XYZ file of C-alpha atoms in Angstrom:
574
model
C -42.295 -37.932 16.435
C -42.225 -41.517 16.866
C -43.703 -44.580 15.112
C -44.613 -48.127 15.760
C -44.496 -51.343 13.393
C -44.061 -54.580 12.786
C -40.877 -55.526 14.151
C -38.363 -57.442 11.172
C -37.472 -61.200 11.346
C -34.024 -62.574 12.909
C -31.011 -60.938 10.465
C -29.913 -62.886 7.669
C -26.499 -64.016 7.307
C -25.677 -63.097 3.827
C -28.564 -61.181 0.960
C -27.985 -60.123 -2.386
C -30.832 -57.724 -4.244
C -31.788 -56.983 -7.710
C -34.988 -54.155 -8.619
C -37.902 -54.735 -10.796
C -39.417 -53.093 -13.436
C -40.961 -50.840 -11.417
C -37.975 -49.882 -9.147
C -39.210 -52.238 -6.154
C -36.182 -54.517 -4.384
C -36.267 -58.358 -3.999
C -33.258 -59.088 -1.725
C -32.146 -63.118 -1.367
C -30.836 -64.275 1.780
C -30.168 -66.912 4.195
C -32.314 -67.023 7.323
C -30.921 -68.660 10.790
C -33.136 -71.616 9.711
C -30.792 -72.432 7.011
C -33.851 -71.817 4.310
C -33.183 -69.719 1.409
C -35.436 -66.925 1.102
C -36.433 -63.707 -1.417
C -38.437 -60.797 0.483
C -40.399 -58.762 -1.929
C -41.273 -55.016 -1.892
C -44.923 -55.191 -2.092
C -46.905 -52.110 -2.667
C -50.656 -51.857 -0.859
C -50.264 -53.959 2.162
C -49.861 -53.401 5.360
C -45.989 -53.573 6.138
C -44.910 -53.339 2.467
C -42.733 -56.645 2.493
C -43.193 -59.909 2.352
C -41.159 -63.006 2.387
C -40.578 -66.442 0.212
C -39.344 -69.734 1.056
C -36.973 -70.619 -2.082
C -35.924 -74.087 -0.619
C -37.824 -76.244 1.237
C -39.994 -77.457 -1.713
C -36.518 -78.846 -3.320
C -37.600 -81.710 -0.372
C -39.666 -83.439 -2.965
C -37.201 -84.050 -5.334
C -34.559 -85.533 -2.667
C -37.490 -88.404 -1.496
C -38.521 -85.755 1.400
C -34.782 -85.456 2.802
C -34.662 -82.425 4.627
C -32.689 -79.174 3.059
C -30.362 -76.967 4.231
C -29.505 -74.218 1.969
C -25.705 -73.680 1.955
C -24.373 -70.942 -1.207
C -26.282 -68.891 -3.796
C -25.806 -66.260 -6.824
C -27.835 -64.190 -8.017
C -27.361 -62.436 -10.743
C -29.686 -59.854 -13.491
C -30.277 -59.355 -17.189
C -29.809 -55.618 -16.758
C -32.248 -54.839 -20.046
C -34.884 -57.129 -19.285
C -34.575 -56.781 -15.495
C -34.889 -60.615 -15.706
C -33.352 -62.539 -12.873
C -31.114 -66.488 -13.017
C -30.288 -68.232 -9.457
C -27.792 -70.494 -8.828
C -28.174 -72.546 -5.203
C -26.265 -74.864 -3.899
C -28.069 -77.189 -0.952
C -27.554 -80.121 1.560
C -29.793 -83.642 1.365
C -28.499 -86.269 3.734
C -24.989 -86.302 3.526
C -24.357 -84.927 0.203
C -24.765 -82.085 -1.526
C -26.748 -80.901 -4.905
C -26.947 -77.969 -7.745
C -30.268 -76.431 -8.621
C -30.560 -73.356 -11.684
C -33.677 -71.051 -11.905
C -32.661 -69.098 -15.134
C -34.128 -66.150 -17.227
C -36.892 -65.572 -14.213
C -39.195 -63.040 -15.799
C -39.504 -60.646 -12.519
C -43.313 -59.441 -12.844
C -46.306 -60.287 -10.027
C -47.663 -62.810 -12.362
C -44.371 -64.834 -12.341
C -43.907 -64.689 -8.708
C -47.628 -65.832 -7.801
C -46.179 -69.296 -9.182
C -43.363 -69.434 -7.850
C -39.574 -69.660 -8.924
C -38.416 -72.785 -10.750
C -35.471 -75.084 -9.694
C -33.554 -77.139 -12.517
C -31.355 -80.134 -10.563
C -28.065 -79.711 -12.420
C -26.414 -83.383 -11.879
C -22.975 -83.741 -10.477
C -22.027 -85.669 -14.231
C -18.318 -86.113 -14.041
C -17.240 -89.647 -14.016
C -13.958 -89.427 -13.392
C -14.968 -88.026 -9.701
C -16.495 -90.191 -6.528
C -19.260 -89.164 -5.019
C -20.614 -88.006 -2.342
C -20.081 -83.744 -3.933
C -19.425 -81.143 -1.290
C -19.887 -77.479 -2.571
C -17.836 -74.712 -1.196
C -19.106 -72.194 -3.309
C -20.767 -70.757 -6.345
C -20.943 -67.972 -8.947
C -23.330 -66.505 -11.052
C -23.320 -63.628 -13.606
C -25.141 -62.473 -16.721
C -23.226 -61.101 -19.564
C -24.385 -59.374 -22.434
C -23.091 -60.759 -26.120
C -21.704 -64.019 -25.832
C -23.392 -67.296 -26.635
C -23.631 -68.256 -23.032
C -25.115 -65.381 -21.023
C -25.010 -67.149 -17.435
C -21.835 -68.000 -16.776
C -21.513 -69.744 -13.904
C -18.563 -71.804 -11.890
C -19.096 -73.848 -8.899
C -15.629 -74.577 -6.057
C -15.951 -78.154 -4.780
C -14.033 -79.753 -2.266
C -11.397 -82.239 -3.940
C -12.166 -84.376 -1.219
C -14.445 -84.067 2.137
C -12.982 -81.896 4.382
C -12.605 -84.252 7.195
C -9.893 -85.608 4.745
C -8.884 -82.503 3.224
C -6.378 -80.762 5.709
C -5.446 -78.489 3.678
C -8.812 -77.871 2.171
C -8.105 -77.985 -1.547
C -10.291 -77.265 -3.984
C -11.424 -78.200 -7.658
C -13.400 -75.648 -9.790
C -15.722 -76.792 -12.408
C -17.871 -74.105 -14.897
C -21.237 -75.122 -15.549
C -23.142 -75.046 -18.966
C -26.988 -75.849 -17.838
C -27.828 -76.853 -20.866
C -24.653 -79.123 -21.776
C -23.791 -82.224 -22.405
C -22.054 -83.143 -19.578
C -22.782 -80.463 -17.855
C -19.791 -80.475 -15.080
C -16.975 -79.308 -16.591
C -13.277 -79.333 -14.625
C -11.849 -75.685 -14.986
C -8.229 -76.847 -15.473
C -5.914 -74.794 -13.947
C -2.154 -75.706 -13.319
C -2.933 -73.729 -9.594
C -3.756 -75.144 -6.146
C -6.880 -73.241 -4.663
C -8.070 -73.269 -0.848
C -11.076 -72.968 1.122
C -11.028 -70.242 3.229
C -7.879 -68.574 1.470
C -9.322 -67.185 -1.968
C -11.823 -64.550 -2.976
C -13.326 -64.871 -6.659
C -15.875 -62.993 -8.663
C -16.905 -63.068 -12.322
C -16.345 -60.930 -15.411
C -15.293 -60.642 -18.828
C -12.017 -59.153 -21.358
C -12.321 -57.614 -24.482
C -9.851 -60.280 -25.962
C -12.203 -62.990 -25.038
C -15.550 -64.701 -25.884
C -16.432 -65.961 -22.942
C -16.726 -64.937 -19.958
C -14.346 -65.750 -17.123
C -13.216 -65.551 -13.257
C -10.888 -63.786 -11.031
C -9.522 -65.536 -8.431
C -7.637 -63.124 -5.324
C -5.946 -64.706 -2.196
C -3.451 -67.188 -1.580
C -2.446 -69.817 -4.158
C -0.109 -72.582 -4.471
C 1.212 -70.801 -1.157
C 1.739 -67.240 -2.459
C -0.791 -64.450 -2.530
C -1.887 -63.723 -6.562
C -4.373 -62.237 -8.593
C -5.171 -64.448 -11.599
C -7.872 -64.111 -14.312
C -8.643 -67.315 -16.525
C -11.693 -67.839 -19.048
C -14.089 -69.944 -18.445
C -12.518 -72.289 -21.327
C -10.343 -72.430 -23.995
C -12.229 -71.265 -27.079
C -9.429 -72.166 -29.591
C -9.056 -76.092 -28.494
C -11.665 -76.519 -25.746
C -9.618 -79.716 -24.244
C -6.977 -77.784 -23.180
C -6.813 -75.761 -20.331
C -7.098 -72.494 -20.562
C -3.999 -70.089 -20.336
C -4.419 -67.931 -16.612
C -3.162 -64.289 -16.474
C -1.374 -63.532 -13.395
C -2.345 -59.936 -12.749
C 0.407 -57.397 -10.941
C -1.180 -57.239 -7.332
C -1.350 -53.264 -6.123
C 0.456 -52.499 -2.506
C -2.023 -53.972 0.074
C -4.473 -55.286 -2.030
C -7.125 -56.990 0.298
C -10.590 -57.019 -1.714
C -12.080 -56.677 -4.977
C -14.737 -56.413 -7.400
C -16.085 -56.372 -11.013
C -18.097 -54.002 -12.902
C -19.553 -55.372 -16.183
C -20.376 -52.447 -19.022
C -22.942 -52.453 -21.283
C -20.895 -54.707 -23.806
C -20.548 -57.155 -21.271
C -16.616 -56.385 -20.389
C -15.354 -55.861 -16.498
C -13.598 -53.433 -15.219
C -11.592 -55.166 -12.306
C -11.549 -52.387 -9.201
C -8.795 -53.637 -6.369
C -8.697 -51.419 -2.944
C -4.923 -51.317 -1.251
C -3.412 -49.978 0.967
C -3.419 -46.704 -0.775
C -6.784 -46.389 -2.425
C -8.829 -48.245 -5.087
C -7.246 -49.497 -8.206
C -8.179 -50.345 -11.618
C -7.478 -53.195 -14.323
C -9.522 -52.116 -17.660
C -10.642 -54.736 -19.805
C -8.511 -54.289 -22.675
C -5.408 -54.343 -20.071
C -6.240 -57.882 -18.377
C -3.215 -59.791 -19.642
C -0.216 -61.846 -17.825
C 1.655 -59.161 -16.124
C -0.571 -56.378 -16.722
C -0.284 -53.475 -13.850
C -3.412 -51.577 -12.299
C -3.911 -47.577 -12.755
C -4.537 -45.905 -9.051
C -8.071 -44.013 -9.495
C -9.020 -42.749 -6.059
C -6.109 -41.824 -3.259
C -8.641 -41.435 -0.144
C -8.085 -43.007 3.339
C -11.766 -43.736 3.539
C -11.443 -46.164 0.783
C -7.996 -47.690 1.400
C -7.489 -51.344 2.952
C -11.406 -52.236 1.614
C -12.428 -55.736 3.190
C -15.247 -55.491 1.235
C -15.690 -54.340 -2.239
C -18.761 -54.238 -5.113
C -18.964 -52.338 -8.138
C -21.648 -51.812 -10.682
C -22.194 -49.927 -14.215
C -25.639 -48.793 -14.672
C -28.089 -45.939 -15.622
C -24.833 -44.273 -16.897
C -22.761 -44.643 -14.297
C -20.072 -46.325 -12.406
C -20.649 -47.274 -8.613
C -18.054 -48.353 -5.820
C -19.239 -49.644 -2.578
C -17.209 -50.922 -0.303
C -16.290 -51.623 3.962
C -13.767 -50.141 5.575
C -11.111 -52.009 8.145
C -13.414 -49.804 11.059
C -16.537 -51.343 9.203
C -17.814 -47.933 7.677
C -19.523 -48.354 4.239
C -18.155 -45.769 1.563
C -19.359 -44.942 -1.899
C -18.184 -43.363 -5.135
C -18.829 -42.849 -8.517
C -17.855 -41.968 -11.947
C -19.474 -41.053 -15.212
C -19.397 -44.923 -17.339
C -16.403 -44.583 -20.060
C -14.521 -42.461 -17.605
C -13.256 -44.747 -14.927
C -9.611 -44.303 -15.474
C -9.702 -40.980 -14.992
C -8.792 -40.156 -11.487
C -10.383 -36.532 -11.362
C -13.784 -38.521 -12.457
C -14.400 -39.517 -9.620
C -16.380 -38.545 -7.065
C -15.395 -37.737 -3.519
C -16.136 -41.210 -1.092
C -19.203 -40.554 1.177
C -19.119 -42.703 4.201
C -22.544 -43.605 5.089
C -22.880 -46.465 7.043
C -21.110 -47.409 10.407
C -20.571 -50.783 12.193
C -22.257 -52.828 8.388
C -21.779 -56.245 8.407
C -23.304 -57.086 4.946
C -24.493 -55.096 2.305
C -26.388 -54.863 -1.294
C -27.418 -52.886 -3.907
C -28.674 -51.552 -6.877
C -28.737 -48.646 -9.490
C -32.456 -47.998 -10.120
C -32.753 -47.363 -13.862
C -36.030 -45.868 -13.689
C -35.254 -43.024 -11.368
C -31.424 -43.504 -11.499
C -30.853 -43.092 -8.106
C -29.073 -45.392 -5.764
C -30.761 -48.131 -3.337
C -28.485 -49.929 -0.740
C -29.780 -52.941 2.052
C -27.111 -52.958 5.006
C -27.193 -54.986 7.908
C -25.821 -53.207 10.836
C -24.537 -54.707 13.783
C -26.603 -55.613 16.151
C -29.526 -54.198 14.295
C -32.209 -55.210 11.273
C -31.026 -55.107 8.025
C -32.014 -51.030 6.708
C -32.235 -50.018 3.327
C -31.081 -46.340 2.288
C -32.424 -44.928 -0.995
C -30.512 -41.704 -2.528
C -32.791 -38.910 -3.683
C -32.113 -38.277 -7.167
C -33.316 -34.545 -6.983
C -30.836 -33.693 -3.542
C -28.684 -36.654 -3.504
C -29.212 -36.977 -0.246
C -29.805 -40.654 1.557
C -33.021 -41.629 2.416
C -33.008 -43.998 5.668
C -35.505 -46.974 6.747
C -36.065 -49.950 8.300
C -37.663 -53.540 6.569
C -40.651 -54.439 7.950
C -42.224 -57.381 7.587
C -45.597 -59.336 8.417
C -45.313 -60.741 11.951
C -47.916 -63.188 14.311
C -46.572 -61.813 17.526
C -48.817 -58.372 17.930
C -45.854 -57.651 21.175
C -43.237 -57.543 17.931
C -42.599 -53.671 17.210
C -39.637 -51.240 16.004
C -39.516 -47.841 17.047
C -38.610 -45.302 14.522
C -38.409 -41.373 13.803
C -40.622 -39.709 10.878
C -43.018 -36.956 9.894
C -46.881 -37.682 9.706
C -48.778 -35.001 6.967
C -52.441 -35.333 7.733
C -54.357 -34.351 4.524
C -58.051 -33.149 4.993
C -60.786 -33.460 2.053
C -63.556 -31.271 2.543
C -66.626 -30.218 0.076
C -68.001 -26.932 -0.825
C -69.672 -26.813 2.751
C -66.792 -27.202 4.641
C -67.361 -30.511 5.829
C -65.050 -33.774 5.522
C -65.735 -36.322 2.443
C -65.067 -39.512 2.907
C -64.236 -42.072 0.145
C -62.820 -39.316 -1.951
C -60.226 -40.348 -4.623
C -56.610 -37.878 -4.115
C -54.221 -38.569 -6.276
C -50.354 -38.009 -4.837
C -46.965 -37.589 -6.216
C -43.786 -36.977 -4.842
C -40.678 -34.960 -6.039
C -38.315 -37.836 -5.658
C -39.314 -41.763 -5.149
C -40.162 -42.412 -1.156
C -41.763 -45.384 0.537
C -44.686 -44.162 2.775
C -47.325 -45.082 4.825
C -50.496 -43.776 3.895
C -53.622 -44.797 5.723
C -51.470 -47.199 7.507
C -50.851 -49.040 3.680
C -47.613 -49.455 2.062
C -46.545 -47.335 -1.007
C -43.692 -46.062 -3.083
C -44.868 -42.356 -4.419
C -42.858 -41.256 -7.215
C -42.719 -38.258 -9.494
C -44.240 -39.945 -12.663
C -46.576 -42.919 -11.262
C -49.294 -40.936 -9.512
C -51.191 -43.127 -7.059
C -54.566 -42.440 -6.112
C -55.999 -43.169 -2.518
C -59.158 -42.699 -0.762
C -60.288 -40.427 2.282
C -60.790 -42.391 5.402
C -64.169 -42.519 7.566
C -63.140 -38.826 8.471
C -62.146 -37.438 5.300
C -58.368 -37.210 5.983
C -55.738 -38.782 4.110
C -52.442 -39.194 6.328
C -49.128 -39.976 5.573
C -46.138 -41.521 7.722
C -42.376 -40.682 5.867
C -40.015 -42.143 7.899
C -36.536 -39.724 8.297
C -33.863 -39.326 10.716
C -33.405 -35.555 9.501
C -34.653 -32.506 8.398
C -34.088 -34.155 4.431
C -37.851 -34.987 3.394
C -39.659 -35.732 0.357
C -42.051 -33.225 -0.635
C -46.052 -34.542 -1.928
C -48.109 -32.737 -4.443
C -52.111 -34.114 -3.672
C -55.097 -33.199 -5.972
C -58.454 -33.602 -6.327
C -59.462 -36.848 -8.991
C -62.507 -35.085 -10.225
C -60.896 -31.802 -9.876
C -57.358 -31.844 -10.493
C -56.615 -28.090 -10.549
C -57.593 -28.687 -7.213
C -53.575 -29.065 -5.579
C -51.458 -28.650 -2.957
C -47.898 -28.778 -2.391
C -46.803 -30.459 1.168
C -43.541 -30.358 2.815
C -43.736 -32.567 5.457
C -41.016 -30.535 7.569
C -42.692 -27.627 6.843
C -43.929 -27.474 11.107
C -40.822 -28.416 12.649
C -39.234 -25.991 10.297
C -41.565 -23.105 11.323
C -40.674 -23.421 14.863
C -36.731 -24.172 14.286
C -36.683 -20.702 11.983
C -38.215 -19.217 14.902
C -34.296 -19.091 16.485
C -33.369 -15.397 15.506
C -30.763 -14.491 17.738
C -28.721 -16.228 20.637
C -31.755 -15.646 23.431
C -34.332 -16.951 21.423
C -31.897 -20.006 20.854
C -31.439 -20.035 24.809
C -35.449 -20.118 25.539
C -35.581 -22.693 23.257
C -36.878 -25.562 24.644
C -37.732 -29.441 23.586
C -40.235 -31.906 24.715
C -39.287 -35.547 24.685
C -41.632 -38.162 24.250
C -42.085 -38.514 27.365
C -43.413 -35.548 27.719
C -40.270 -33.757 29.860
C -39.016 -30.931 28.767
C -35.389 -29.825 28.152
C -33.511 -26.593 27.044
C -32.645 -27.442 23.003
C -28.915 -26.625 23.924
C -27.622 -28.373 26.654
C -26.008 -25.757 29.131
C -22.718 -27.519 28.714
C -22.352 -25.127 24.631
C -20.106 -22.328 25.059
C -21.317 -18.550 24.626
C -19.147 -18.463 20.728
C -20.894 -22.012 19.654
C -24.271 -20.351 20.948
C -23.437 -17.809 18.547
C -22.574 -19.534 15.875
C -25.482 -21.785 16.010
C -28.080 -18.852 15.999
C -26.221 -17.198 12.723
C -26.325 -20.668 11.217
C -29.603 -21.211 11.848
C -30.341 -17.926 10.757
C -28.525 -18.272 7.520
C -30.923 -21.977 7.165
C -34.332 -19.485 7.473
C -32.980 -17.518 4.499
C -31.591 -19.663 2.307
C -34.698 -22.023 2.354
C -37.135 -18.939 2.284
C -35.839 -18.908 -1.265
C -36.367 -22.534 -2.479
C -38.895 -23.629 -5.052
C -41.960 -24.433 -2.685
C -42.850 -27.527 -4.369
C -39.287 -28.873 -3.267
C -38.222 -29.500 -6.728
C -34.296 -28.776 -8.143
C -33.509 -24.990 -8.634
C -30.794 -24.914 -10.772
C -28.066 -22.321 -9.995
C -27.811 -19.157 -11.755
C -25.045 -18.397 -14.140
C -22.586 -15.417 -12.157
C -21.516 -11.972 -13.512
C -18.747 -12.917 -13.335
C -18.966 -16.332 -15.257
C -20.893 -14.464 -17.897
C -17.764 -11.909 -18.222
C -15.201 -14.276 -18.187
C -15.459 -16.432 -21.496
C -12.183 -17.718 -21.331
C -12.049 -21.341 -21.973
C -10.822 -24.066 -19.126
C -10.462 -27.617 -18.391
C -13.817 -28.739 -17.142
C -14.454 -31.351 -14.582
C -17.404 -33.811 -14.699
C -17.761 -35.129 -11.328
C -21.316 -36.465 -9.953
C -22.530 -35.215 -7.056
C-alpha cells in the first residue's frame, strides 16, 4: 500500500552522523541557507525528527554580524557516546573558529542547547583578515589530547592566491597560543588535496594524512600533529608508497586509538596498518573486487567488533564491506562488497553498539536524504525516508509499507479503548504507531494505548517482502501475546501461485484501482515456469521458519557430523 507524510526539507549539501545512547541518529549538515544544523531522531512525535539551528546564535558574539556557516567536524567518544564539534563560520569579511567539546549526548543536554567556544586566530606572525578552507576533527582514545584537531587556511585571500596555497595549523583548545603552524617542508593546495585524521603505534599523538597533489606531484604523506621529542621543530612527514590508481581514502581508528589507513585503486582497496606507517612503507591489497576499485569516496570505521568500509563508486553506487576487528589484513576476512545504493551523492554512518547493526544516511540524487538500517537478525537493509515537521499541510512524500492493525477486545468481545499493549520487535525498526513516531526493539519494550476504537495500528515502511516481525501483549495480562508478521497477507495471497496457471490468473490492482495481469504478457512460457517453481520453493521454505521471525540457526549435516577431519576455517560476516 501507500503512505502519506510530511514531506523533508531542501537536501543538505554535506551531513555527518553519530548515534546516542539509545541507538537514535543526530546527523549535522549544511542547509541551502548556509546555517549549520543537527536533526535529531526523536521518539513520540509526530514525524519522528526534528531539526536545530547550530549557528545563527554565534550572531551575538560577532556584534549581530550575520553568519554563514562554511566547514565542520564532527567527531565521537566511542565509550561515552559523547560528541566535540569543530565549525568554522563567516562574519563580515572574515572568518572565525568555534569548539563545542565533550557534548554529553542525552535529552537533558540538548534541551539547552550545544555550546560554542570562539577559538582566536592567535598567531602573530600572520595578518589578518583569516580565511578557512577547511577543518578536522577526531577523538582518540589514550593520548593526552583526545580531540585532535587541524584547521587549512588560506596563506593569503584567494583573490591573491592563484595558486591557492595553503598553511595548516593544529589546534590545542585549551593552549597557550592556541594556533599552532603545522610545519611542513610541503606546498599544499586548495582544491588539490584530500586529508583525514588518525594515529601510529610509534607515536603519541595523533596525526594527519594528507592525499592529492603536492609540491606538484601526487603523494600520500602522514605527519604528527607535532614533534614530541623537540616540539619547535617540525615534525618529520612519512611519504607513504601510493597503490596503482589510488583516488580516495580513509581511516579507521581501533579501540587503542591507532588507524588503519584503507586506500581504494585501481585494483581494489588497500591497506597501511599502523605499525607499518613509516617513510616508504608499501600498502597490503585486501579486497580485489571491481565494485570497490577506483573509490571517489571512501569511510571506514572499527566498532561493535568490527571493521566497516563504505565507499562510492566512479558510477556513484555505494558499496560496503567488512571484516572481523584484528583481522583486516587478511584478505579472505573480508566480506564480499554489497552495493546498495545507486546515483548517492553524500553519505554517513554509524555502527550501532547497542544492537550492532549498521545505520547509513545517503542522499540520492535528485531525492531526500534516506537512511537504511541493517537488520541484525537477517542482515538485510532496512529502507526509509527522513521526515520532518513541516507548516505547509500541501508538503507530502509518498512511500510503500505494511499497516498491522491490532484490535484489543475484553472478555465480551467488544473493543477497549485506552488499553496499555506493550510491543517488541525481533530486530530494531522505526514505526508509526497511532500515527506517533517510535523505534521498537527487541529489549526496550514500549507500551502504547488503544485508540477511541480499541485498535492499535502500525505503519512499517518497506520496499520488499523483508519486514520486521512485532510480538504485542496485554500490560495487565502479559501471557496474553501475539506474534505479527506484517507480510503475513500479502504473503498468503503470493503463496497462493502453485503452478504456472495460477501464476497466469494472477492479477494486481494498482492504486488506482486498475487492474493488471501480475506478469506482464511480454515473460516467456520457460521464465513463467521458473517463476511458479520459485515461488513455490518461497511457500515451503518459509512454511518452515520460526513464526515469531526470529534466527533459526542451521542444523549441523550428516555428513558434517561424519566427517571430523580438521580444515582451515573461514570467518567471514555475513
Amino acid at each position: 500500500m501507500s503512505l502519506y507524510a510530511d514531506l523533508n526539507a531542501e537536501p543538505n549539501t554535506d551531513f555527518q552522523v553519530v548515534q546516542t545512547a539509545t541507538g537514535d541518529s543526530i546527523f549535522f549538515s549544511f542547509g541551502t541557507d548556509n546555517i549549520f544544523y543537527a536533526t535529531r531522531e526523536i521518539q513520540s512525535k509526530s514525524t519522528g525528527w526534528t531539526r536545530m539551528d547550530l549557528s545563527s546564535g554565534l550572531s551575538a558574539t560577532q556584534g549581530g554580524a550575520k553568519i554563514k556557516a562554511k566547514a565542520f567536524s564532527v567527531s565521537q567518544n566511542m565509550d561515552t557516546l559523547a560528541f566535540d564539534l569543530v565549525l568554522a563560520v563567516t562574519a563580515g569579511s572574515t572568518d572565525y573558529l568555534y569548539m563545542s567539546l565533550g557534548n554529553p549526548n542525552t535529552d537533558a543536554s540538548w534541551a539547552k542547547g550545544v555550546p560554542w567556544t570562539l577559538i582566536p586566530f592567535d598567531d602573530s606572525s600572520r595578518s589578518s583578515p583569516l580565511t578557512i578552507a577547511d577543518v578536522y576533527l577526531v577523538n582518540l582514545p589514550n593520548v593526552a589530547q583526545a580531540q585532535t584537531c587541524f584547521v587549512d587556511v588560506w596563506r593569503s585571500p584567494p583573490a591573491s592566491n592563484p595558486l591557492k596555497l595553503l598553511d595548516r595549523y593544529y589546534i590545542l583548545p585549551k593552549g597557550s597560543p592556541r594556533w599552532h603552524l603545522h610545519q611542513l617542508a610541503i606546498d599544499l593546495a586548495a582544491g588539490s588535496i584530500a586529508s583525514c585524521l588518525g594515529r601510529r603505534t610509534k607515536d603519541g599523538v595523533g596525526g594527519i594524512y594528507t592525499f592529492g597533489s603536492i609540491s606538484k606531484s601526487t603523494q600520500l604523506i602522514y605527519a604528527p600533529q607535532y614533534n614530541v621529542f623537540r616540539p619547535n621543530n617540525p615534525p618529520a612527514p612519512a611519504r607513504l608508497s601510493i597503490p596503482p590508481g589510488a583516488r580516495s581514502m580513509a581511516t579507521a581508528i581501533d579501540a587503542d586509538g591507532f588507524s588503519n589507513l584503507f586506500v581504494s585503486g585501481s585494483n581494489g582497496l588497500f591497506l597501511f596498518t599502523p605499525d607499518d606507517q613509516d617513510d616508504g612503507s608499501t600498502s597490503i591489497q585486501v579486497i580485489s573486487n571491481p565494485v570497490v576499485a577506483n573509490a571517489s569516496q571512501l569511510s571506514a570505521m572499527t566498532a561493535g567488533g568490527f571493521t566497516v568500509v563504505w565507499g562510492l563508486n566512479p558510477q556513484g553506487t555505494l558499496f560496503y564491506t567488512k571484516c572481523f576487528a584484528g583481522s583486516e589484513t587478511d584478505p579472505s576476512a573480508w566480506s564480499v562488497p554489497i552495493p546498495l545504493v545507486l546515483n548517492v551523492e553524500q553519505y554517513a554512518f554509524f555502527t550501532n553498539l547497542g544492537a550492532g547493526n549498521n545505520v547509513l544516511f545517503a542522499h540520492v540524487k535528485g531525492q531526500q536524504i534516506v537512511q537504511l538500517t541493517q537488520d541484525p537478525v537477517t542482515s538485510n537493509w532496512i529502507k526509509r525516508q527522513i521526515l520532518l515537521p513541516t507548516t505547509d499541510v500541501s508538503h507530502m512524500v509518498e512511500f510503500n509499507g505494511f499497516t498491522t492493525r491490532i484490535e484489543v477486545l475484553g472478555d465480551n468481545g467488544i473493543q477497549k479503548s485506552n488499553e496499555d499493549v506493550v510491543l517488541t520487535s525481533t530486530s530494531p525498526i522505526s514505526v508509526f504507531i497511532n500515527d506517533i513516531y517510535y523505534v521498537l526493539s527487541s529489549d526496550v519494550p514500549i507500551t502504547v494505548k488503544s485508540d477511541a476504537t480499541g485498535s492499535i495500528t502500525i505503519v512499517q515502511q518497506s520496499d520488499s517482502l523483508a519486514v520486521v516481525f512485532y510480538r504485542a501483549s496485554l500490560a495487565n495480562s502479559p501471557n496474553a501475546t501475539i506474534d505479527i508478521n506484517p507480510a503475513s497477507k500479502a504473503l498468503a495471497t503470493l503463496f497462493t501461485v502453485q503452478s504456472v496457471d495460477s501464476l497466469n490468473n494472477a492479477k494486481l490492482t494498482r492504486a488506482d484501482g486498475t487492474v493488471q495481469p501480475l506478469v506482464p504478457s511480454s515473460v516467456g512460457e520457460d521464465d513463467r515456469k521458473a517463476a511458479a517453481t520459485a515461488l513455490q520453493n518461497f511457500a515451503t521454505i518459509s512454511s518452515k521458519l520460526p513464526a515469531d521471525g526470529s534466527r533459526q540457526e542451521a542444523p549441523v549435516s550428516t555428513l558434517a557430523k561424519a566427517t571430523p577431519a580438521p580444515r582451515k576455517s573461514r570467518n567471514t560476516p555475513p
